[in-house]
Amino acid sequence: MDIKLLKKIKDDTLKRVGNKFDKDYRTNKEKEVRIVLKNSYVIDKDSIDEYIARDGYFALNKAITEMKPEEVTEVVKDSGLKGRSGGGFPTGLKWGFIPKEKGQKYIICNADEGESAATIDGVLMRQDPHSVLEGMALAGYAIGASKGYIYLRYEYPVCLEVLNKAIEDAKEKGLLGKKILGTDFDFEVEVFRGAGAYVCGEESAIINSIEGNRGNSKSKPPFPAVKGLFSKPTLINNVETLSVVPQIILNGADWYKSTGIPGSEGSKVFTLTGHLNSPKTVEVPLGITIRELIELGGGMRDNRKFKAFVTGSPNVTMLGSEDIDLPVAFPEFKERQVMVGSGGVVILDDKTCMVDFTHFNVDLLNIESCGRCTPCRVGTKRAAQLLEKIKEGSASLKDLDKLIELAEHLRTASLCGLGQAVGMTMHTAMNSFKDEFLAHINEHECAAGKCFK
Amino acid sequence: MNKIKLTINNQEVEVSKGTTILEAARSLDIKVPTLCYLKGISDIGACRMCVAEIEGMGLKATCNLEANEGMKVQTESEEVVKSRIRTLELLASTHTFECWTCPREESCYFYDYLQFYNVENTYHDDHKFMSNTRIINESTAITLDSGKCVQCGACTQVCAKIQTPATLDFNNRGIDTIIAPTSCGETLDDIACISCGQCSKVCPTAAIIETNHIKRVEAAIKDPNKFVVVQMAPAVRAAIGEPFEYPIGTPVREVEGKMYRALKELGFDLVTDTNYAADLTIMEEGTEFIDRVKNGGPLPLFTSCSPGWLRYIEQYRPEYLPNLSSAKSPHMMQGAFMKNFYAPDELNKDASEVYMVSIMPCTAKKYEIARPEMEQDGIRDVDAVLTTRELARMIKQHGINFRHLEDYKPENELAQYTGAGTIFGASGGVMEAAVRTVYEILEGEPLPNLDIHAVRGVEENIKEATLKLPKTGLEVNVAIVHGGQGIKKMFEILDKGEKEYHFIEFMGCPGGCVNGGGQPIVREEFMQGLDVAELRAQALYQSDKEDVEFRKSHMSPVIQRAYEKYLEKPGSHAAHKYLHTTYTDQSHKLK
Ligand SMILES: Cc1cc2nc3c(=O)[nH]c(=O)nc-3n(C[C@H](O)[C@H](O)[C@H](O)COP(=O)(O)O)c2cc1C
Ligand code: SF4
Ligand code: SF4
Ligand code: SF4
Ligand code: SF4
Ligand code: FES
């Protein structure tokens, strides 16, 4: 395989498919963009030729024949791309943390997609598997890794089939495996199936899981970049993060930056769910306001009042109606201890009880807690029980103080992101919906009529 | 030089690169509370007690965070103390408090921290918070009590990294997380645990303890129809002072007499000493060795006096069982000899009347006495095993003031011993004792130097030496192995078959019996620069050199008499019937 052949496949395929690629599923062409979802629902997922016809593997060719590994990292850095798993960690910076020395290194594509409201990574892997593989190969080239794992959520059997076929096809065409595109670059990809625990989406738990241990989180540092899988330097990125890398390499950092706002460059896919008229998956530029997202979802169901914007289930964080014009962007959210999340958005109306909603999530998170550290193992349970007391009407203001204290303790003292995020869940709930908590405790009043039964 | 400067509580300190903040703080004598940390063994960061405030980073656990140049650390700020108190409140909310009856009442770090930080029992005012079911899981040697577990995970690390079975782990999730036997076994007897009890020594609470035998011993003492005989292992006297505030490594002669006296006061009918049977063991095992050398093996001969080691080989490497000496361990020999020869003949007691109690540094001995082979005609060789810790507890419970006891020296024959018997408690001691005897039997003349330093010490988990027998023309390669990690390594060496060994001493615990799983607990933070096993071993070697009349087992007049009167000669039919045993493949427990 070489660039000539790649071009020939592209031309032949374009001729064959006619105007198939002109399809555009967007309902709002002004607000929605098509970058991450460029190929989804357009190409035949099983056809590597159709992926190539959409400029697939041209970025990989460009990188390994024309660019030095550091240059690839540099372009990703310049693009402003941030981790799409929700934390928003600058991707290029993370790549730069991997030691330059030669030796065994790994790429892990985090396809655990644990967020219950999100189906973005699943869509991407099913619809456009080669974009994920190409993104991994590019990352592998940039950091000097020759092996990549896709840590796949157990509940995604279709993705498993599609990915395995895509890997085979790419290998057959010399786009993965040994001596890719006739160069000295080798890169293998293997799909590893998780066993279903939410915490196994956390990077150190993934490493434990692939190594065959119990899926516990480990203390950081050492970070995986230095001591990761099998104690080797390991880069872990989310599916969506990796799948957009080929386009960034092919079209340049400036092209990518032209979407979104400074500090939150590019686009993000969201699954809009909850009390909306038409829940759906959309891709929008970052910086879009919450109000605009609600509109894209067809507005509030039954014309009810918007109450809460929730991201990241079950590690939810939330914003109230006073924040409806807040841009969905990393720095703005971070300031409020809210996560952009991996794309699951739940819009709630005024019929929802936020105490009940918080209780539901915190209780669930205790079940998902790996049990390793004290604050999360015991603290999430005690928090859930305190919330239960509020719901029953047996709580005092002292219990609320205890909850506030616990939220702080979870956020600052937990070992991994799960427990820390439960602290954020509780903090954002009690921060944005303080009056509701107080009404429950003082007046035994539940505006949504859910509690005190 | 890779040095790093940082400030902790406004004091500057220089440490080498790679040092954790916790260790840096300790080097300044700053106390940082820990539950899950064990230097060089566990830094899993589970308990969150060791948090400190680091400028620019917020609260961080210090036990696994490397110090960096210029870091500013506060270990006692208001935030830090608040965080520790919250952690302790949460732990307290899951705990079954019964401190007044708890085996760890005096050595419970959790209790100490609750007291130190004046922690309120915040969650105990409401039935809502009572969410954990207490599960008590009892095996022959070890009892796990989830009600007292703070889930620090230290036990899991010691088991996996120092002993290697990895038979304890976190199970379930969230509030239901429980430390329990891994795989499908119900108790630690059902799976490939070796009953060594090393986990119980690092547990900060009473969540892992030796399975209680105090009750049955108290009952036997009260029973007028039982003649209760007690014996204690060599290593017990190297540590029995510690629970009574004697320093680690206190000379044997300062505490041995008090220990004998305490046993009398506790109401035992007869005080004997396992050291006697240690000499007997040397006669049997030494003879077996000579026999194997002369009659073509199988060699190397493996010693068989550590039941933790027995479980290891039966479960993990049964293909090597033919190498194992058939000699029972000393206290089992003592029990069998007492019940079947000495008591009927010289004490006018029937075997069934005699109740034999062994005080041991070891939890695995509790498992050992329950082995089906360890009986004659339905009479168990030994009826109860108390750990050194349990003995100390009994002494305290009975209000006996150990430090003020007058010395007592038991007169019974089965309490007389040589220096060779004493050093059994240290890693290398069995080998040294055996060499002293084997050399003289084979060479027919005294061993020139009785102190064989090559087999002493605990730094290496495998020690080797070659013994030259000029007259016999033999060169005997011996090795001493202690601790699960060392055992595993030795089998890898044996598998390769590149090196020829003749005699190997194996002990299940790192450092040998002096560091057994039933010995007094020494807090990790006090172990800084002080090797507990080494200090206790020194006490035994000193006793061997200074306190005894004879230093070689075969020179012991009481041992000679035992053979003349009852056993004929080492390896005789009678010896085989009572003092030797058999082994079985237990590898199914690995599944
Ligand atoms: C409890 C927990 C669960 C997580 N689950 C996922 C997940 O399902 N998918 C994912 O991509 N990242 C998940 N993450 C984030 C990962 O740890 C990691 O930061 C991420 O894969 C990095 O990718 P990015 O830099 O591309 O965002 C989770 C983190 C935590 C703390
Ligand atoms: S925060 Fe929760 S999930 Fe993370 S290590 Fe602690 S117990 Fe496990
Ligand atoms: S483990 Fe400690 S706190 Fe618990 S009952 Fe025993 S002494 Fe008390
Ligand atoms: S007794 Fe020994 S082998 Fe058994 S669980 Fe404890 S440390 Fe592991
Ligand atoms: S049993 Fe003891 S050492 Fe093990 S986790 Fe529980 S408290 Fe820690
Ligand atoms: S977390 Fe550091 S001692 Fe437990």
mmCIF file of N, CA and C in Angstrom, chain B residues 23 62 78 84 181 202 278 291-292 361 367 406 420 435 440 450 478 506 516 522 547:
data_model
loop_
_atom_site.group_PDB
_atom_site.id
_atom_site.type_symbol
_atom_site.label_atom_id
_atom_site.label_comp_id
_atom_site.label_asym_id
_atom_site.label_seq_id
_atom_site.Cartn_x
_atom_site.Cartn_y
_atom_site.Cartn_z
ATOM 1 N N GLU B 23 7.970 9.651 53.983
ATOM 2 C CA GLU B 23 9.298 9.270 54.483
ATOM 3 C C GLU B 23 10.134 10.513 54.779
ATOM 4 N N THR B 62 0.284 11.293 51.300
ATOM 5 C CA THR B 62 1.742 11.468 51.242
ATOM 6 C C THR B 62 2.506 10.156 51.144
ATOM 7 N N GLU B 78 -5.151 23.001 59.618
ATOM 8 C CA GLU B 78 -6.543 22.779 60.021
ATOM 9 C C GLU B 78 -7.266 21.872 59.018
ATOM 10 N N ARG B 84 -8.616 14.236 58.193
ATOM 11 C CA ARG B 84 -8.349 12.979 58.909
ATOM 12 C C ARG B 84 -9.512 12.625 59.824
ATOM 13 N N PRO B 181 -11.273 -14.272 51.712
ATOM 14 C CA PRO B 181 -10.481 -15.187 50.896
ATOM 15 C C PRO B 181 -10.831 -15.035 49.423
ATOM 16 N N VAL B 202 0.260 -7.181 60.336
ATOM 17 C CA VAL B 202 0.232 -5.827 59.792
ATOM 18 C C VAL B 202 -1.146 -5.194 59.904
ATOM 19 N N ALA B 278 13.074 -29.853 70.215
ATOM 20 C CA ALA B 278 13.885 -29.332 69.118
ATOM 21 C C ALA B 278 15.157 -30.163 69.024
ATOM 22 N N ASP B 291 21.123 -40.792 56.541
ATOM 23 C CA ASP B 291 20.593 -41.961 55.865
ATOM 24 C C ASP B 291 20.406 -41.700 54.368
ATOM 25 N N ARG B 292 19.862 -40.537 54.052
ATOM 26 C CA ARG B 292 19.624 -40.222 52.637
ATOM 27 C C ARG B 292 20.943 -40.028 51.886
ATOM 28 N N PRO B 361 5.124 -19.006 68.378
ATOM 29 C CA PRO B 361 5.221 -17.692 67.745
ATOM 30 C C PRO B 361 4.414 -17.653 66.452
ATOM 31 N N TYR B 367 -3.169 -24.550 62.783
ATOM 32 C CA TYR B 367 -3.578 -25.399 61.659
ATOM 33 C C TYR B 367 -2.917 -26.772 61.775
ATOM 34 N N GLU B 406 9.013 -13.623 90.085
ATOM 35 C CA GLU B 406 10.289 -14.241 90.426
ATOM 36 C C GLU B 406 10.597 -15.320 89.396
ATOM 37 N N ALA B 420 21.461 -25.693 70.849
ATOM 38 C CA ALA B 420 21.014 -26.026 69.497
ATOM 39 C C ALA B 420 19.497 -25.928 69.417
ATOM 40 N N VAL B 435 23.821 -29.145 61.662
ATOM 41 C CA VAL B 435 25.213 -29.283 61.245
ATOM 42 C C VAL B 435 26.087 -29.681 62.436
ATOM 43 N N GLU B 440 29.479 -34.143 63.706
ATOM 44 C CA GLU B 440 30.161 -34.983 64.692
ATOM 45 C C GLU B 440 29.853 -36.453 64.507
ATOM 46 N N LEU B 450 31.597 -23.767 66.571
ATOM 47 C CA LEU B 450 30.157 -24.009 66.655
ATOM 48 C C LEU B 450 29.308 -22.873 66.083
ATOM 49 N N VAL B 478 24.398 -26.511 51.748
ATOM 50 C CA VAL B 478 23.154 -26.256 52.454
ATOM 51 C C VAL B 478 22.595 -24.895 52.035
ATOM 52 N N PHE B 506 13.709 -24.682 55.369
ATOM 53 C CA PHE B 506 12.643 -23.801 54.895
ATOM 54 C C PHE B 506 11.808 -23.310 56.074
ATOM 55 N N GLY B 516 7.475 -14.851 63.475
ATOM 56 C CA GLY B 516 6.277 -15.602 63.117
ATOM 57 C C GLY B 516 5.006 -14.781 63.225
ATOM 58 N N VAL B 522 4.575 -5.197 66.214
ATOM 59 C CA VAL B 522 5.436 -4.022 66.278
ATOM 60 C C VAL B 522 4.943 -3.066 65.207
ATOM 61 N N ASP B 547 24.030 -19.054 78.033
ATOM 62 C CA ASP B 547 23.136 -19.527 79.094
ATOM 63 C C ASP B 547 23.112 -21.042 79.289
#
